[in-house]
Structures are given as structure tokens and as C-alpha cells.
Tab-separated table of C-alpha atoms in Angstrom:
chain	number	residue	atom	x	y	z
X	1	UNK	CA	66.083	102.817	82.925
X	2	UNK	CA	67.002	100.809	79.800
X	3	UNK	CA	65.285	100.456	76.463
X	4	UNK	CA	64.511	96.791	77.220
X	5	UNK	CA	62.578	97.692	80.393
X	6	UNK	CA	60.717	100.645	78.886
X	7	UNK	CA	56.993	99.835	78.811
X	8	UNK	CA	55.083	100.764	75.667
X	9	UNK	CA	52.535	103.541	76.185
X	10	UNK	CA	50.554	106.236	74.413
X	11	UNK	CA	51.367	109.923	74.349
X	12	UNK	CA	48.557	110.582	76.841
X	13	UNK	CA	50.507	108.424	79.346
X	14	UNK	CA	53.931	109.956	78.764
X	15	UNK	CA	56.338	108.400	81.271
X	16	UNK	CA	58.345	110.442	83.804
X	17	UNK	CA	61.638	109.741	82.043
X	18	UNK	CA	60.156	110.819	78.707
X	19	UNK	CA	58.687	114.010	80.176
X	20	UNK	CA	61.999	115.046	81.774
X	21	UNK	CA	64.037	114.327	78.635
X	22	UNK	CA	61.529	116.145	76.426
X	23	UNK	CA	61.736	119.217	78.700
X	24	UNK	CA	65.544	119.017	78.540
X	25	UNK	CA	65.477	118.804	74.748
X	26	UNK	CA	63.113	121.786	74.506
X	27	UNK	CA	65.408	123.923	76.672
X	28	UNK	CA	68.629	122.883	74.900
X	29	UNK	CA	67.132	122.616	71.421
X	30	UNK	CA	68.595	119.167	70.985
X	31	UNK	CA	69.411	115.857	72.655
X	32	UNK	CA	71.945	113.193	71.803
X	33	UNK	CA	70.640	109.776	70.806
X	34	UNK	CA	72.650	108.329	73.691
X	35	UNK	CA	70.928	110.583	76.234
X	36	UNK	CA	67.513	109.791	74.729
X	37	UNK	CA	68.026	106.001	74.874
X	38	UNK	CA	66.275	105.818	78.247
X	39	UNK	CA	62.996	107.018	76.705
X	40	UNK	CA	62.576	105.573	73.191
X	41	UNK	CA	58.934	106.625	73.416
X	42	UNK	CA	59.894	110.206	72.487
X	43	UNK	CA	60.935	109.139	69.003
X	44	UNK	CA	58.111	106.605	68.682
X	45	UNK	CA	55.542	109.281	69.583
X	46	UNK	CA	57.090	111.865	67.250
X	47	UNK	CA	58.215	114.250	70.002
X	48	UNK	CA	61.868	113.947	68.929
X	49	UNK	CA	63.242	113.433	65.414
X	50	UNK	CA	66.793	112.960	64.032
X	51	UNK	CA	68.600	116.099	62.896
X	52	UNK	CA	69.171	116.221	59.132
X	53	UNK	CA	72.857	117.098	59.473
X	54	UNK	CA	73.703	114.744	62.357
X	55	UNK	CA	71.982	111.409	62.916
X	56	UNK	CA	73.493	111.214	66.389
X	57	UNK	CA	71.481	114.256	67.449
X	58	UNK	CA	67.746	114.514	68.063
X	59	UNK	CA	65.709	117.713	67.811
X	60	UNK	CA	62.457	118.319	69.665
X	61	UNK	CA	59.133	119.004	67.980
X	62	UNK	CA	57.585	122.150	69.454
X	63	UNK	CA	54.811	121.295	71.956
X	64	UNK	CA	52.180	123.313	70.088
X	65	UNK	CA	53.053	121.566	66.812
X	66	UNK	CA	52.940	118.144	68.477
X	67	UNK	CA	49.658	118.987	70.210
X	68	UNK	CA	47.977	120.146	66.986
X	69	UNK	CA	49.111	116.994	65.191
X	70	UNK	CA	47.739	114.758	67.952
X	71	UNK	CA	44.469	116.693	68.129
X	72	UNK	CA	44.014	116.368	64.371
X	73	UNK	CA	44.298	112.598	64.747
X	74	UNK	CA	41.819	112.583	67.634
X	75	UNK	CA	39.371	114.775	65.703
X	76	UNK	CA	39.652	112.479	62.690
X	77	UNK	CA	38.762	109.457	64.843
X	78	UNK	CA	35.841	111.303	66.415
X	79	UNK	CA	34.587	112.347	62.975
X	80	UNK	CA	34.770	108.771	61.723
X	81	UNK	CA	32.853	107.513	64.783
X	82	UNK	CA	30.220	110.210	64.200
X	83	UNK	CA	29.870	109.155	60.563
X	84	UNK	CA	29.484	105.531	61.640
X	85	UNK	CA	26.779	106.610	64.110
X	86	UNK	CA	24.945	108.479	61.373
X	87	UNK	CA	25.109	105.498	59.007
X	88	UNK	CA	23.720	103.182	61.711
X	89	UNK	CA	20.884	105.618	62.488
X	90	UNK	CA	20.006	105.912	58.785
X	91	UNK	CA	20.050	102.122	58.445
X	92	UNK	CA	17.904	101.263	61.484
X	93	UNK	CA	15.559	104.262	61.703
X	94	UNK	CA	13.165	102.989	58.977
X	95	UNK	CA	13.131	99.546	60.596
X	96	UNK	CA	11.940	100.951	63.924
X	97	UNK	CA	8.491	101.485	62.423
X	98	UNK	CA	8.166	97.768	61.667
X	99	UNK	CA	6.093	96.098	64.398
X	100	UNK	CA	6.044	92.422	65.229
X	101	UNK	CA	2.963	90.329	65.948
X	102	UNK	CA	0.782	91.233	68.964
X	103	UNK	CA	2.394	90.271	72.241
X	104	UNK	CA	5.904	90.033	70.798
X	105	UNK	CA	8.616	91.351	73.114
X	106	UNK	CA	11.116	94.020	72.081
X	107	UNK	CA	13.632	93.077	74.782
X	108	UNK	CA	16.817	91.112	74.107
X	109	UNK	CA	15.749	87.549	73.183
X	110	UNK	CA	16.297	84.760	75.695
X	111	UNK	CA	17.569	82.564	72.834
X	112	UNK	CA	19.282	83.804	69.712
X	113	UNK	CA	20.722	81.749	66.854
X	114	UNK	CA	24.051	83.096	65.543
X	115	UNK	CA	25.210	82.155	62.055
X	116	UNK	CA	28.791	82.184	60.799
X	117	UNK	CA	32.128	82.077	62.629
X	118	UNK	CA	32.637	85.834	62.357
X	119	UNK	CA	29.250	86.682	63.896
X	120	UNK	CA	29.701	84.079	66.638
X	121	UNK	CA	33.143	85.414	67.580
X	122	UNK	CA	31.820	88.982	67.502
X	123	UNK	CA	28.987	88.141	69.900
X	124	UNK	CA	31.342	86.299	72.270
X	125	UNK	CA	33.782	89.208	72.116
X	126	UNK	CA	31.048	91.741	72.941
X	127	UNK	CA	29.878	89.657	75.904
X	128	UNK	CA	33.469	89.232	77.115
X	129	UNK	CA	33.960	92.999	77.033
X	130	UNK	CA	31.038	93.381	79.458
X	131	UNK	CA	32.064	90.461	81.718
X	132	UNK	CA	33.571	91.330	85.096
X	133	UNK	CA	33.271	88.311	87.402
X	134	UNK	CA	33.698	84.768	86.081
X	135	UNK	CA	33.884	82.938	82.769
X	136	UNK	CA	33.288	79.176	82.586
X	137	UNK	CA	34.564	77.277	79.532
X	138	UNK	CA	34.325	73.734	78.268
X	139	UNK	CA	36.937	73.064	75.596
X	140	UNK	CA	36.791	69.685	73.850
X	141	UNK	CA	39.703	68.559	71.707
X	142	UNK	CA	38.253	69.842	68.425
X	143	UNK	CA	39.782	73.144	67.373
X	144	UNK	CA	42.543	73.199	70.003
X	145	UNK	CA	45.132	71.054	68.311
X	146	UNK	CA	47.028	71.533	65.074
X	147	UNK	CA	47.010	74.607	62.866
X	148	UNK	CA	43.445	75.650	63.744
X	149	UNK	CA	44.286	75.865	67.430
X	150	UNK	CA	47.517	77.760	66.774
X	151	UNK	CA	45.568	80.373	64.778
X	152	UNK	CA	42.697	80.683	67.273
X	153	UNK	CA	44.811	81.285	70.368
X	154	UNK	CA	46.367	84.664	69.382
X	155	UNK	CA	42.948	86.041	68.438
X	156	UNK	CA	41.479	85.121	71.843
X	157	UNK	CA	44.474	85.958	74.021
X	158	UNK	CA	44.029	89.745	74.160
X	159	UNK	CA	40.313	89.386	74.926
X	160	UNK	CA	40.932	86.821	77.686
X	161	UNK	CA	43.826	88.732	79.248
X	162	UNK	CA	41.792	91.948	79.327
X	163	UNK	CA	39.070	90.104	81.270
X	164	UNK	CA	41.614	88.784	83.788
X	165	UNK	CA	43.120	92.276	84.122
X	166	UNK	CA	39.665	93.507	85.193
X	167	UNK	CA	39.809	91.063	88.097
X	168	UNK	CA	37.787	88.294	86.474
X	169	UNK	CA	38.197	84.556	87.025
X	170	UNK	CA	38.528	81.810	84.409
X	171	UNK	CA	37.614	78.149	84.955
X	172	UNK	CA	38.203	75.859	81.972
X	173	UNK	CA	37.394	72.176	81.514
X	174	UNK	CA	39.556	70.377	78.962
X	175	UNK	CA	39.534	66.843	77.667
X	176	UNK	CA	42.285	64.805	79.355
X	177	UNK	CA	43.900	64.060	75.997
X	178	UNK	CA	44.935	67.750	75.911
X	179	UNK	CA	47.114	67.432	79.021
X	180	UNK	CA	50.246	67.142	76.931
X	181	UNK	CA	49.363	69.391	73.970
X	182	UNK	CA	52.030	72.161	73.925
X	183	UNK	CA	49.895	75.061	72.654
X	184	UNK	CA	47.216	74.401	75.290
X	185	UNK	CA	49.757	74.648	78.125
X	186	UNK	CA	51.534	77.605	76.515
X	187	UNK	CA	48.262	79.521	76.339
X	188	UNK	CA	47.440	78.807	79.995
X	189	UNK	CA	50.948	79.794	81.142
X	190	UNK	CA	50.937	83.054	79.159
X	191	UNK	CA	47.707	84.281	80.762
X	192	UNK	CA	48.271	86.368	83.899
X	193	UNK	CA	45.574	86.258	86.566
X	194	UNK	CA	43.054	83.930	88.202
X	195	UNK	CA	42.863	81.157	85.615
X	196	UNK	CA	42.517	77.453	86.460
X	197	UNK	CA	41.943	74.359	84.347
X	198	UNK	CA	40.869	70.786	84.992
X	199	UNK	CA	40.563	67.709	82.794
X	200	UNK	CA	38.015	64.952	82.209
X	201	UNK	CA	38.111	61.902	79.976
X	202	UNK	CA	34.816	62.975	78.395
X	203	UNK	CA	33.480	66.506	78.162
X	204	UNK	CA	30.379	67.834	76.404
X	205	UNK	CA	30.656	70.092	73.387
X	206	UNK	CA	32.064	73.590	73.686
X	207	UNK	CA	30.408	75.897	76.219
X	208	UNK	CA	31.119	79.450	77.408
X	209	UNK	CA	29.206	81.045	80.301
X	210	UNK	CA	29.876	84.654	81.331
X	211	UNK	CA	28.959	86.275	84.646
X	212	UNK	CA	26.081	83.797	85.144
X	213	UNK	CA	24.038	85.824	82.642
X	214	UNK	CA	24.828	84.638	79.098
X	215	UNK	CA	26.000	81.347	77.594
X	216	UNK	CA	27.135	80.284	74.136
X	217	UNK	CA	26.961	76.716	72.846
X	218	UNK	CA	27.177	75.066	69.399
X	219	UNK	CA	23.989	74.633	67.385
X	220	UNK	CA	25.403	72.312	64.719
X	221	UNK	CA	28.282	69.919	64.160
X	222	UNK	CA	30.730	72.100	62.219
X	223	UNK	CA	30.662	75.160	64.478
X	224	UNK	CA	29.035	77.527	61.974
X	225	UNK	CA	25.913	77.954	64.125
X	226	UNK	CA	25.801	78.861	67.809
X	227	UNK	CA	23.067	79.488	70.339
X	228	UNK	CA	23.255	82.561	72.568
X	229	UNK	CA	21.335	81.826	75.775
X	230	UNK	CA	20.162	84.577	78.135
X	231	UNK	CA	17.227	82.834	79.815
X	232	UNK	CA	18.131	82.732	83.551
X	233	UNK	CA	16.792	79.214	84.117
X	234	UNK	CA	18.732	77.760	81.181
X	235	UNK	CA	21.932	79.597	82.134
X	236	UNK	CA	21.625	78.335	85.736
X	237	UNK	CA	21.121	74.789	84.431
X	238	UNK	CA	24.309	74.999	82.350
X	239	UNK	CA	26.256	76.392	85.319
X	240	UNK	CA	25.042	73.550	87.547
X	241	UNK	CA	26.108	70.984	84.942
X	242	UNK	CA	29.523	72.649	84.648
X	243	UNK	CA	30.030	72.697	88.430
X	244	UNK	CA	29.245	68.985	88.713
X	245	UNK	CA	31.749	68.156	85.974
X	246	UNK	CA	34.285	70.483	87.597
X	247	UNK	CA	34.100	68.562	90.894
X	248	UNK	CA	34.757	65.288	89.037
X	249	UNK	CA	37.673	66.672	87.023
X	250	UNK	CA	41.393	66.394	87.780
X	251	UNK	CA	43.468	69.610	88.122
X	252	UNK	CA	45.607	70.443	85.076
X	253	UNK	CA	46.703	74.050	85.633
X	254	UNK	CA	48.350	75.823	87.404
X	255	UNK	CA	49.273	72.644	89.331
X	256	UNK	CA	48.635	69.320	87.617
X	257	UNK	CA	47.681	66.180	89.513
X	258	UNK	CA	48.419	62.696	88.226
X	259	UNK	CA	45.542	60.241	88.365
X	260	UNK	CA	46.463	56.867	89.906
X	261	UNK	CA	46.550	53.552	88.099
X	262	UNK	CA	44.301	50.719	89.334
X	263	UNK	CA	45.717	47.192	89.233
X	264	UNK	CA	48.103	48.249	86.502
X	265	UNK	CA	45.329	49.904	84.438
X	266	UNK	CA	46.038	53.535	83.551
X	267	UNK	CA	43.356	56.223	83.914
X	268	UNK	CA	42.980	56.465	80.147
X	269	UNK	CA	42.542	52.702	79.886
X	270	UNK	CA	39.914	52.870	82.645
X	271	UNK	CA	37.985	55.394	80.554
X	272	UNK	CA	38.252	53.128	77.521
X	273	UNK	CA	37.150	50.138	79.596
X	274	UNK	CA	33.997	51.980	80.674
X	275	UNK	CA	33.062	52.615	77.047
X	276	UNK	CA	33.940	49.064	75.995
X	277	UNK	CA	31.500	47.521	78.456
X	278	UNK	CA	28.819	49.859	77.076
X	279	UNK	CA	29.381	48.183	73.702
X	280	UNK	CA	30.887	51.095	71.757
X	281	UNK	CA	33.026	50.598	68.668
X	282	UNK	CA	36.678	51.657	68.453
X	283	UNK	CA	35.713	54.675	66.344
X	284	UNK	CA	33.136	55.899	68.875
X	285	UNK	CA	35.550	55.388	71.766
X	286	UNK	CA	38.238	57.382	69.975
X	287	UNK	CA	35.825	60.224	69.238
X	288	UNK	CA	34.398	60.341	72.769
X	289	UNK	CA	37.868	60.480	74.345
X	290	UNK	CA	39.435	62.864	71.851
X	291	UNK	CA	42.067	60.556	70.356
X	292	UNK	CA	42.647	59.017	66.952
X	293	UNK	CA	41.420	55.494	66.346
X	294	UNK	CA	44.945	54.054	66.117
X	295	UNK	CA	45.779	55.327	69.619
X	296	UNK	CA	42.495	53.970	70.957
X	297	UNK	CA	43.268	50.522	69.534
X	298	UNK	CA	46.760	50.563	71.090
X	299	UNK	CA	45.215	51.241	74.500
X	300	UNK	CA	42.582	48.545	73.986
X	301	UNK	CA	45.330	46.056	73.118
X	302	UNK	CA	47.313	46.993	76.244
X	303	UNK	CA	44.161	46.703	78.345
X	304	UNK	CA	43.450	43.242	76.931
X	305	UNK	CA	47.057	42.179	77.547
X	306	UNK	CA	46.996	43.410	81.165
X	307	UNK	CA	43.739	41.579	81.902
X	308	UNK	CA	44.752	38.460	79.948
X	309	UNK	CA	41.899	38.693	77.440
X	310	UNK	CA	41.941	36.710	74.205
X	311	UNK	CA	38.798	38.184	72.614
X	312	UNK	CA	36.617	41.281	72.650
X	313	UNK	CA	33.769	39.445	74.369
X	314	UNK	CA	36.095	38.070	77.033
X	315	UNK	CA	37.589	41.537	77.565
X	316	UNK	CA	34.225	42.941	78.615
X	317	UNK	CA	33.766	40.099	81.088
X	318	UNK	CA	37.259	40.559	82.549
X	319	UNK	CA	36.758	44.309	82.892
X	320	UNK	CA	33.595	43.698	84.911
X	321	UNK	CA	35.396	41.174	87.140
X	322	UNK	CA	38.486	43.343	87.668
X	323	UNK	CA	36.654	46.034	89.645
X	324	UNK	CA	38.518	48.860	87.891
X	325	UNK	CA	35.325	50.654	86.937
X	326	UNK	CA	34.044	50.650	90.482
X	327	UNK	CA	37.177	52.483	91.602
X	328	UNK	CA	36.991	55.297	89.044
X	329	UNK	CA	36.830	58.970	90.182
């Protein structure tokens, strides 16, 4: 057993190698650093410490001393939790005498408005802790690229991995423009468990549904307000909408599928063509498909060149004649 392969653990889960070496050190009164290399946990957990007169030698801490030290830490945590409980009781006890209007329910609300990023993330985290079966996500491009995405991923990774470790299943819908974004793929590859992702040219705003019982969706444009939905009918409606989009989407992870071109028109250009014939501006097309306006205009120019269009009006006519929209999906 080498240091590199030694899994990190707490003292309550002392590994077999650590237990045997600790017993050996207690009997001999010492242990060489070389002999202890197979169980670095003994030093990390404070069960062995370097001798003052020889740094190549480790001395064991007596079991009763180690136990008392660990129990003091546990008691301190319990005391702090008890104090927190007392503070919460003192805070909410007076409020329990306040009654709402006649007929008002005291159960968890079917709809709750959450304000502020911290409160939103806290509510999602609490719901994720209780989730056991399946989480459905819709992730548009906003917030997943650039510095904001790089900062958000580490905060969510531990929460998401813990859910997968409990045997849960993730299904995530991304915008197709994220197919080649490195941090999106890195996040998906790092997660271990039943996690799949698909892509669409257009997806609705962000959505998270957990265990078919609670959903979270944005309540304003900048993400500082969110709606927590627990009404069964509304949650079922959101799940049905997700499932229909999921069937239309193209697999991205763990195995990606390439969408075919049609008469030399790429899938992305087909999506742009559909929005062009609806009369949308370049800015709206770029926003709907999750790309910057310069990229959208490059694709529009290539589309016009492929179809032989000389004007915007003619391009719409040629798109309709080409049949590329009838062959989508």
C-alpha cells in the first residue's frame, strides 16, 4: 500500500493498515517514518507524532489521550449545535403565536418566491440533500461559460456527486452551442454515476426538478429571484415539457452524436434558418441560440452563400424552397 493510493478518511474509519501500524507503534513505543509511510493517516489524525530528538522516528499518542482529545472535539461540535438549536427556538417561538388570516394553510407553500443568489442556492442545496431518485436540469448558455461558470462548477460538484453516490440519476439539457465548451465537458466527465446530457438549439430558461416533487425556475431576468414549485400539477407539467424536449434533443454525453447536414446546410445553420423565416433580427437569433451576434452573422452569411441569396428577403424565400426546415429533427 503506497501513500499515493491511500484513501483519505476520518479517525472513526481508521483503515486496516493504520490500525495494525498503530498497534505496532504502541507495543514498540516508536515507529520509523519509513515503516509508517503506508498509513499517512496516523500522522494526519494525530495518532503518531515526530520524536523531538529524531525526526526519522515517530512516537505514538496513548489511546486514552487520543480518545479524550477526539471526544472533546465531538462534544464541542455537539454543544455548538445545541446552542444553534436554542437560538432558533428563541427566534421562532414568539412568531408561532402569530396567526394568518382565516383559512390560511400552515403547510409548506405550493409556490414560494426566493430572493437572492445565496438563498436560492441554499434552497436548491437543501432539496438536493433530500433527493434520491432523479434530477432533471435545463442549462442554457448563460452562467456556464467564462469566469462565472468556472466559479459555479466547484461549488455544485460536491452536491451533485453526493446525489449520484446515493444512486440518483441526472438528465441535463444543454444548448447546442455548449457542445464544445471545455468546462462543460470537464464537469460532465468528472462526475461519477448515472449522468447523461443532450443538446438542443433552443432551450427554455434554467430549470431544476428533483424527484418529481419540487422544481426551481427563474423569476426574473438576472437570476436574483427564483420560484420554488411544489404543486404536483405544476411539477408534472414541467416534467412533461422536459421529457418532450429530451426526446427531440441530440445526445452530448457520455456518447455524443453528430447531427447530419442537409444539402450542405449545417445543423446550426438550419436552426438559424428557422428563426430567419420567422422574421427575427440578428440580435434575437444570437440570443435564442446562445451565440454572440458576430458568430450569428457569419453563419447567416454562409447560409446565404450556400443557397445563392443576394438579399435578406431573397434568403427567406430560398430557405422555404430548399426544404431544409422540413427535414429538421
